């Protein structure tokens, strides 16, 4: 005979199991390690439950409320935690391989060192049938749709995990293994991903604003549709030559010390073609007449930088911050400038106080033929005599921009934001 | 043949089938574990579902009906052979039951889990 619903653990049995487990953890009398493997514990309200080191493989906690629960070192292999409230819970070093953690509230939770890898399921001769089996999660833990704000995932193994739509705003993922993870639509605003392994990760429509990516591995990652505005790729060398790294290092020091230490990067008239400097902070650096054919500067910062007469043909500057920059007479033909920010800088005085004086970007005479300026912010920019023929201005903010004698397509402003009626 | 004889016959066939499946898993274990470890997205385990005589997932309702316990399953020669193969690979194998369906009764299916790397 199968096990009927009536044979499920009673509330008394569950409470007793938890009590014994707590006693076991304290090495107390009558203590026994909890084994709730395969048990149906769905919908239970167990705040601050202590299941540290418990055997919970395959258990069903669907819609359970377990805020501030302790699951450190627990065996949660292939467990179902879908729609659980797990705020502030501790999953440090837990075995979460193949777990279903969809649509959970894991805000402020700790998953440090947790193992969320997937596996392969073989069903003999009928693989298709096996693939349809319940609770299967062969490609990595499924955390899709979960809220994980401020969660600690340092060192966790999220290889192949499904993190689509997850809110990881402000989360820490230092050294986290995200190889092949699906982060589509996830919000990683302000997340700390230092030294994380993102090789092969999917970041379509992923928001990584102001994220820390210093030292992160990012091979085979396409950031085309990711929002990296303000993201810090720090000192990750990205294949740069040593002498260039030295210049960048000194420039960072110069920025951090407000010019007291280090040296402002002087890269004028140099050939930086095909280099990848995405995410770097190059604010204030000199790039006059620099050649940057096909270079990658996605999400890099060029606040008040001087790029006058630079040859930036085909450059990738998606989500780059070019506030107040000087790009006069630069060649940016066919440049990728989606989401780039050319808005004015609010100047500060020597004490660091805002003066209220705006310093617009200078794009006078710039060649932007065929450039992709979708969602770019060109408000207040000086675009006198700029060539915008064939440029994609969909969603581009041109309000208050100076377009005197600029070369434009007919209907160029149809999809742009001009601030005009 | 009486109903009891028929039941014993089926029990014997089922145990033989399970035994043979363990042998089969043992033969493919090296390749499957290697693939899991070296795949583009490295994996942390390999699972195999045991089948019944009809080729469907082996349910605990069926094994219970024939008084085939988990203990009996892991005492088959095939399972011991599988354990030996796994030990050679520094891999751990175990048989567990996994949730399959809940209506009208709770049903679980048997699977073989290989991990430990």
PDB file of N, CA and C in Angstrom, chain A residues 340-410:
ATOM      1  N   UNK A 340      24.121  55.269 -23.386  1.00  0.00           N
ATOM      2  CA  UNK A 340      25.258  56.094 -22.944  1.00  0.00           C
ATOM      3  C   UNK A 340      24.749  57.428 -22.400  1.00  0.00           C
ATOM      4  N   UNK A 341      25.475  57.938 -21.409  1.00  0.00           N
ATOM      5  CA  UNK A 341      25.022  59.141 -20.707  1.00  0.00           C
ATOM      6  C   UNK A 341      25.959  60.316 -21.005  1.00  0.00           C
ATOM      7  N   UNK A 342      25.481  61.262 -21.843  1.00  0.00           N
ATOM      8  CA  UNK A 342      26.254  62.449 -22.200  1.00  0.00           C
ATOM      9  C   UNK A 342      25.659  63.690 -21.500  1.00  0.00           C
ATOM     10  N   UNK A 343      24.962  63.470 -20.422  1.00  0.00           N
ATOM     11  CA  UNK A 343      24.281  64.586 -19.767  1.00  0.00           C
ATOM     12  C   UNK A 343      25.302  65.506 -19.068  1.00  0.00           C
ATOM     13  N   UNK A 344      24.882  66.687 -18.680  1.00  0.00           N
ATOM     14  CA  UNK A 344      25.848  67.611 -18.081  1.00  0.00           C
ATOM     15  C   UNK A 344      26.250  67.234 -16.654  1.00  0.00           C
ATOM     16  N   UNK A 345      27.412  67.703 -16.266  1.00  0.00           N
ATOM     17  CA  UNK A 345      27.903  67.484 -14.901  1.00  0.00           C
ATOM     18  C   UNK A 345      27.567  68.705 -14.072  1.00  0.00           C
ATOM     19  N   UNK A 346      27.117  68.470 -12.870  1.00  0.00           N
ATOM     20  CA  UNK A 346      26.910  69.564 -11.941  1.00  0.00           C
ATOM     21  C   UNK A 346      28.252  69.797 -11.252  1.00  0.00           C
ATOM     22  N   UNK A 347      28.934  70.849 -11.628  1.00  0.00           N
ATOM     23  CA  UNK A 347      30.297  71.081 -11.130  1.00  0.00           C
ATOM     24  C   UNK A 347      30.348  71.283  -9.620  1.00  0.00           C
ATOM     25  N   UNK A 348      31.448  70.835  -9.035  1.00  0.00           N
ATOM     26  CA  UNK A 348      31.664  70.998  -7.594  1.00  0.00           C
ATOM     27  C   UNK A 348      32.801  71.986  -7.370  1.00  0.00           C
ATOM     28  N   UNK A 349      32.756  72.620  -6.218  1.00  0.00           N
ATOM     29  CA  UNK A 349      33.865  73.521  -5.907  1.00  0.00           C
ATOM     30  C   UNK A 349      35.006  72.732  -5.258  1.00  0.00           C
ATOM     31  N   UNK A 350      36.026  73.432  -4.838  1.00  0.00           N
ATOM     32  CA  UNK A 350      37.208  72.748  -4.282  1.00  0.00           C
ATOM     33  C   UNK A 350      36.901  71.981  -2.993  1.00  0.00           C
ATOM     34  N   UNK A 351      35.782  72.340  -2.363  1.00  0.00           N
ATOM     35  CA  UNK A 351      35.391  71.651  -1.131  1.00  0.00           C
ATOM     36  C   UNK A 351      34.487  70.446  -1.421  1.00  0.00           C
ATOM     37  N   UNK A 352      34.198  70.242  -2.696  1.00  0.00           N
ATOM     38  CA  UNK A 352      33.342  69.122  -3.072  1.00  0.00           C
ATOM     39  C   UNK A 352      31.867  69.454  -3.027  1.00  0.00           C
ATOM     40  N   UNK A 353      31.543  70.742  -2.865  1.00  0.00           N
ATOM     41  CA  UNK A 353      30.133  71.128  -2.817  1.00  0.00           C
ATOM     42  C   UNK A 353      29.625  71.453  -4.217  1.00  0.00           C
ATOM     43  N   UNK A 354      28.385  71.100  -4.480  1.00  0.00           N
ATOM     44  CA  UNK A 354      27.799  71.381  -5.784  1.00  0.00           C
ATOM     45  C   UNK A 354      27.649  72.889  -5.970  1.00  0.00           C
ATOM     46  N   UNK A 355      28.017  73.353  -7.168  1.00  0.00           N
ATOM     47  CA  UNK A 355      27.955  74.797  -7.441  1.00  0.00           C
ATOM     48  C   UNK A 355      26.662  75.187  -8.148  1.00  0.00           C
ATOM     49  N   UNK A 356      25.944  74.183  -8.652  1.00  0.00           N
ATOM     50  CA  UNK A 356      24.732  74.486  -9.398  1.00  0.00           C
ATOM     51  C   UNK A 356      25.015  74.841 -10.850  1.00  0.00           C
ATOM     52  N   UNK A 357      26.292  74.829 -11.204  1.00  0.00           N
ATOM     53  CA  UNK A 357      26.656  75.152 -12.581  1.00  0.00           C
ATOM     54  C   UNK A 357      26.792  73.864 -13.391  1.00  0.00           C
ATOM     55  N   UNK A 358      26.011  73.789 -14.466  1.00  0.00           N
ATOM     56  CA  UNK A 358      26.043  72.585 -15.295  1.00  0.00           C
ATOM     57  C   UNK A 358      27.138  72.687 -16.353  1.00  0.00           C
ATOM     58  N   UNK A 359      27.814  71.598 -16.585  1.00  0.00           N
ATOM     59  CA  UNK A 359      28.869  71.532 -17.589  1.00  0.00           C
ATOM     60  C   UNK A 359      28.454  70.479 -18.630  1.00  0.00           C
ATOM     61  N   UNK A 360      27.861  70.956 -19.743  1.00  0.00           N
ATOM     62  CA  UNK A 360      27.360  69.995 -20.740  1.00  0.00           C
ATOM     63  C   UNK A 360      28.486  69.304 -21.504  1.00  0.00           C
ATOM     64  N   UNK A 361      28.166  68.162 -22.057  1.00  0.00           N
ATOM     65  CA  UNK A 361      29.142  67.454 -22.894  1.00  0.00           C
ATOM     66  C   UNK A 361      29.322  68.218 -24.196  1.00  0.00           C
ATOM     67  N   UNK A 362      30.549  68.186 -24.705  1.00  0.00           N
ATOM     68  CA  UNK A 362      30.867  68.893 -25.936  1.00  0.00           C
ATOM     69  C   UNK A 362      31.011  67.894 -27.078  1.00  0.00           C
ATOM     70  N   UNK A 363      30.004  67.856 -27.945  1.00  0.00           N
ATOM     71  CA  UNK A 363      30.041  66.955 -29.103  1.00  0.00           C
ATOM     72  C   UNK A 363      29.987  67.757 -30.400  1.00  0.00           C
ATOM     73  N   UNK A 364      30.504  68.969 -30.336  1.00  0.00           N
ATOM     74  CA  UNK A 364      30.489  69.815 -31.530  1.00  0.00           C
ATOM     75  C   UNK A 364      31.333  69.172 -32.623  1.00  0.00           C
ATOM     76  N   UNK A 365      30.768  69.052 -33.792  1.00  0.00           N
ATOM     77  CA  UNK A 365      31.498  68.500 -34.930  1.00  0.00           C
ATOM     78  C   UNK A 365      31.739  67.007 -34.874  1.00  0.00           C
ATOM     79  N   UNK A 366      31.137  66.332 -33.920  1.00  0.00           N
ATOM     80  CA  UNK A 366      31.354  64.883 -33.800  1.00  0.00           C
ATOM     81  C   UNK A 366      30.667  64.138 -34.947  1.00  0.00           C
ATOM     82  N   UNK A 367      31.306  63.078 -35.409  1.00  0.00           N
ATOM     83  CA  UNK A 367      30.721  62.254 -36.458  1.00  0.00           C
ATOM     84  C   UNK A 367      30.022  61.060 -35.818  1.00  0.00           C
ATOM     85  N   UNK A 368      28.710  61.087 -35.831  1.00  0.00           N
ATOM     86  CA  UNK A 368      27.920  59.998 -35.228  1.00  0.00           C
ATOM     87  C   UNK A 368      27.118  59.260 -36.303  1.00  0.00           C
ATOM     88  N   UNK A 369      27.636  59.265 -37.517  1.00  0.00           N
ATOM     89  CA  UNK A 369      26.917  58.592 -38.604  1.00  0.00           C
ATOM     90  C   UNK A 369      26.725  57.109 -38.275  1.00  0.00           C
ATOM     91  N   UNK A 370      25.506  56.653 -38.387  1.00  0.00           N
ATOM     92  CA  UNK A 370      25.217  55.227 -38.180  1.00  0.00           C
ATOM     93  C   UNK A 370      25.360  54.772 -36.739  1.00  0.00           C
ATOM     94  N   UNK A 371      25.578  55.708 -35.831  1.00  0.00           N
ATOM     95  CA  UNK A 371      25.751  55.314 -34.429  1.00  0.00           C
ATOM     96  C   UNK A 371      24.419  54.865 -33.831  1.00  0.00           C
ATOM     97  N   UNK A 372      24.528  53.963 -32.867  1.00  0.00           N
ATOM     98  CA  UNK A 372      23.323  53.477 -32.186  1.00  0.00           C
ATOM     99  C   UNK A 372      23.191  54.241 -30.866  1.00  0.00           C
ATOM    100  N   UNK A 373      22.299  55.190 -30.859  1.00  0.00           N
ATOM    101  CA  UNK A 373      22.126  56.064 -29.689  1.00  0.00           C
ATOM    102  C   UNK A 373      20.803  55.802 -28.968  1.00  0.00           C
ATOM    103  N   UNK A 374      20.303  54.604 -29.128  1.00  0.00           N
ATOM    104  CA  UNK A 374      19.030  54.303 -28.455  1.00  0.00           C
ATOM    105  C   UNK A 374      19.152  54.521 -26.945  1.00  0.00           C
ATOM    106  N   UNK A 375      18.206  55.198 -26.393  1.00  0.00           N
ATOM    107  CA  UNK A 375      18.109  55.492 -24.952  1.00  0.00           C
ATOM    108  C   UNK A 375      19.285  56.313 -24.413  1.00  0.00           C
ATOM    109  N   UNK A 376      20.122  56.827 -25.311  1.00  0.00           N
ATOM    110  CA  UNK A 376      21.254  57.647 -24.848  1.00  0.00           C
ATOM    111  C   UNK A 376      20.740  58.978 -24.308  1.00  0.00           C
ATOM    112  N   UNK A 377      21.482  59.523 -23.366  1.00  0.00           N
ATOM    113  CA  UNK A 377      21.104  60.822 -22.789  1.00  0.00           C
ATOM    114  C   UNK A 377      22.026  61.893 -23.371  1.00  0.00           C
ATOM    115  N   UNK A 378      21.471  62.688 -24.263  1.00  0.00           N
ATOM    116  CA  UNK A 378      22.238  63.778 -24.882  1.00  0.00           C
ATOM    117  C   UNK A 378      21.634  65.130 -24.493  1.00  0.00           C
ATOM    118  N   UNK A 379      20.890  65.123 -23.417  1.00  0.00           N
ATOM    119  CA  UNK A 379      20.270  66.368 -22.996  1.00  0.00           C
ATOM    120  C   UNK A 379      21.322  67.429 -22.645  1.00  0.00           C
ATOM    121  N   UNK A 380      21.094  68.622 -23.114  1.00  0.00           N
ATOM    122  CA  UNK A 380      21.989  69.768 -22.911  1.00  0.00           C
ATOM    123  C   UNK A 380      23.321  69.654 -23.661  1.00  0.00           C
ATOM    124  N   UNK A 381      23.540  68.574 -24.385  1.00  0.00           N
ATOM    125  CA  UNK A 381      24.834  68.429 -25.069  1.00  0.00           C
ATOM    126  C   UNK A 381      24.947  69.409 -26.226  1.00  0.00           C
ATOM    127  N   UNK A 382      26.175  69.810 -26.494  1.00  0.00           N
ATOM    128  CA  UNK A 382      26.440  70.678 -27.635  1.00  0.00           C
ATOM    129  C   UNK A 382      26.738  69.805 -28.851  1.00  0.00           C
ATOM    130  N   UNK A 383      25.788  69.736 -29.763  1.00  0.00           N
ATOM    131  CA  UNK A 383      25.933  68.901 -30.964  1.00  0.00           C
ATOM    132  C   UNK A 383      26.021  69.777 -32.224  1.00  0.00           C
ATOM    133  N   UNK A 384      26.522  70.975 -32.074  1.00  0.00           N
ATOM    134  CA  UNK A 384      26.659  71.862 -33.240  1.00  0.00           C
ATOM    135  C   UNK A 384      27.517  71.188 -34.310  1.00  0.00           C
ATOM    136  N   UNK A 385      26.998  71.219 -35.548  1.00  0.00           N
ATOM    137  CA  UNK A 385      27.695  70.663 -36.710  1.00  0.00           C
ATOM    138  C   UNK A 385      28.002  69.173 -36.564  1.00  0.00           C
ATOM    139  N   UNK A 386      27.332  68.519 -35.643  1.00  0.00           N
ATOM    140  CA  UNK A 386      27.515  67.067 -35.522  1.00  0.00           C
ATOM    141  C   UNK A 386      26.819  66.370 -36.684  1.00  0.00           C
ATOM    142  N   UNK A 387      27.374  65.242 -37.099  1.00  0.00           N
ATOM    143  CA  UNK A 387      26.768  64.469 -38.181  1.00  0.00           C
ATOM    144  C   UNK A 387      26.028  63.280 -37.578  1.00  0.00           C
ATOM    145  N   UNK A 388      24.723  63.316 -37.634  1.00  0.00           N
ATOM    146  CA  UNK A 388      23.885  62.252 -37.048  1.00  0.00           C
ATOM    147  C   UNK A 388      23.150  61.479 -38.137  1.00  0.00           C
ATOM    148  N   UNK A 389      23.680  61.538 -39.335  1.00  0.00           N
ATOM    149  CA  UNK A 389      23.033  60.853 -40.460  1.00  0.00           C
ATOM    150  C   UNK A 389      23.005  59.344 -40.193  1.00  0.00           C
ATOM    151  N   UNK A 390      21.837  58.771 -40.293  1.00  0.00           N
ATOM    152  CA  UNK A 390      21.715  57.319 -40.135  1.00  0.00           C
ATOM    153  C   UNK A 390      21.808  56.849 -38.693  1.00  0.00           C
ATOM    154  N   UNK A 391      21.928  57.769 -37.751  1.00  0.00           N
ATOM    155  CA  UNK A 391      22.013  57.370 -36.339  1.00  0.00           C
ATOM    156  C   UNK A 391      20.639  56.920 -35.840  1.00  0.00           C
ATOM    157  N   UNK A 392      20.648  55.936 -34.948  1.00  0.00           N
ATOM    158  CA  UNK A 392      19.400  55.452 -34.355  1.00  0.00           C
ATOM    159  C   UNK A 392      19.148  56.250 -33.077  1.00  0.00           C
ATOM    160  N   UNK A 393      18.115  57.084 -33.111  1.00  0.00           N
ATOM    161  CA  UNK A 393      17.843  57.979 -31.980  1.00  0.00           C
ATOM    162  C   UNK A 393      16.598  57.555 -31.193  1.00  0.00           C
ATOM    163  N   UNK A 394      16.225  56.306 -31.321  1.00  0.00           N
ATOM    164  CA  UNK A 394      15.013  55.855 -30.634  1.00  0.00           C
ATOM    165  C   UNK A 394      15.174  55.972 -29.114  1.00  0.00           C
ATOM    166  N   UNK A 395      14.310  56.749 -28.524  1.00  0.00           N
ATOM    167  CA  UNK A 395      14.346  56.911 -27.065  1.00  0.00           C
ATOM    168  C   UNK A 395      15.487  57.781 -26.582  1.00  0.00           C
ATOM    169  N   UNK A 396      16.229  58.365 -27.510  1.00  0.00           N
ATOM    170  CA  UNK A 396      17.381  59.200 -27.140  1.00  0.00           C
ATOM    171  C   UNK A 396      16.874  60.559 -26.617  1.00  0.00           C
ATOM    172  N   UNK A 397      17.454  60.984 -25.510  1.00  0.00           N
ATOM    173  CA  UNK A 397      17.025  62.248 -24.910  1.00  0.00           C
ATOM    174  C   UNK A 397      17.858  63.396 -25.485  1.00  0.00           C
ATOM    175  N   UNK A 398      17.220  64.214 -26.315  1.00  0.00           N
ATOM    176  CA  UNK A 398      17.904  65.357 -26.931  1.00  0.00           C
ATOM    177  C   UNK A 398      17.356  66.679 -26.400  1.00  0.00           C
ATOM    178  N   UNK A 399      16.661  66.599 -25.287  1.00  0.00           N
ATOM    179  CA  UNK A 399      16.061  67.829 -24.779  1.00  0.00           C
ATOM    180  C   UNK A 399      17.152  68.836 -24.403  1.00  0.00           C
ATOM    181  N   UNK A 400      16.937  70.066 -24.803  1.00  0.00           N
ATOM    182  CA  UNK A 400      17.867  71.180 -24.544  1.00  0.00           C
ATOM    183  C   UNK A 400      19.216  70.996 -25.249  1.00  0.00           C
ATOM    184  N   UNK A 401      19.342  70.008 -26.125  1.00  0.00           N
ATOM    185  CA  UNK A 401      20.610  69.849 -26.853  1.00  0.00           C
ATOM    186  C   UNK A 401      20.717  70.930 -27.914  1.00  0.00           C
ATOM    187  N   UNK A 402      21.946  71.330 -28.200  1.00  0.00           N
ATOM    188  CA  UNK A 402      22.196  72.337 -29.222  1.00  0.00           C
ATOM    189  C   UNK A 402      22.505  71.618 -30.532  1.00  0.00           C
ATOM    190  N   UNK A 403      21.574  71.692 -31.466  1.00  0.00           N
ATOM    191  CA  UNK A 403      21.724  70.966 -32.730  1.00  0.00           C
ATOM    192  C   UNK A 403      21.921  71.927 -33.916  1.00  0.00           C
ATOM    193  N   UNK A 404      22.455  73.085 -33.625  1.00  0.00           N
ATOM    194  CA  UNK A 404      22.676  74.074 -34.690  1.00  0.00           C
ATOM    195  C   UNK A 404      23.579  73.495 -35.780  1.00  0.00           C
ATOM    196  N   UNK A 405      23.095  73.564 -37.006  1.00  0.00           N
ATOM    197  CA  UNK A 405      23.843  73.081 -38.182  1.00  0.00           C
ATOM    198  C   UNK A 405      24.222  71.602 -38.110  1.00  0.00           C
ATOM    199  N   UNK A 406      23.549  70.848 -37.243  1.00  0.00           N
ATOM    200  CA  UNK A 406      23.797  69.398 -37.210  1.00  0.00           C
ATOM    201  C   UNK A 406      23.169  68.751 -38.433  1.00  0.00           C
ATOM    202  N   UNK A 407      23.797  67.676 -38.926  1.00  0.00           N
ATOM    203  CA  UNK A 407      23.283  66.961 -40.094  1.00  0.00           C
ATOM    204  C   UNK A 407      22.411  65.818 -39.588  1.00  0.00           C
ATOM    205  N   UNK A 408      21.157  65.862 -40.002  1.00  0.00           N
ATOM    206  CA  UNK A 408      20.190  64.894 -39.470  1.00  0.00           C
ATOM    207  C   UNK A 408      19.371  64.279 -40.589  1.00  0.00           C
ATOM    208  N   UNK A 409      18.884  63.056 -40.379  1.00  0.00           N
ATOM    209  CA  UNK A 409      17.943  62.445 -41.319  1.00  0.00           C
ATOM    210  C   UNK A 409      16.599  63.147 -41.202  1.00  0.00           C
ATOM    211  N   UNK A 410      15.792  63.031 -42.261  1.00  0.00           N
ATOM    212  CA  UNK A 410      14.405  63.477 -42.145  1.00  0.00           C
ATOM    213  C   UNK A 410      13.748  62.606 -41.075  1.00  0.00           C
TER     214      UNK A 410
END
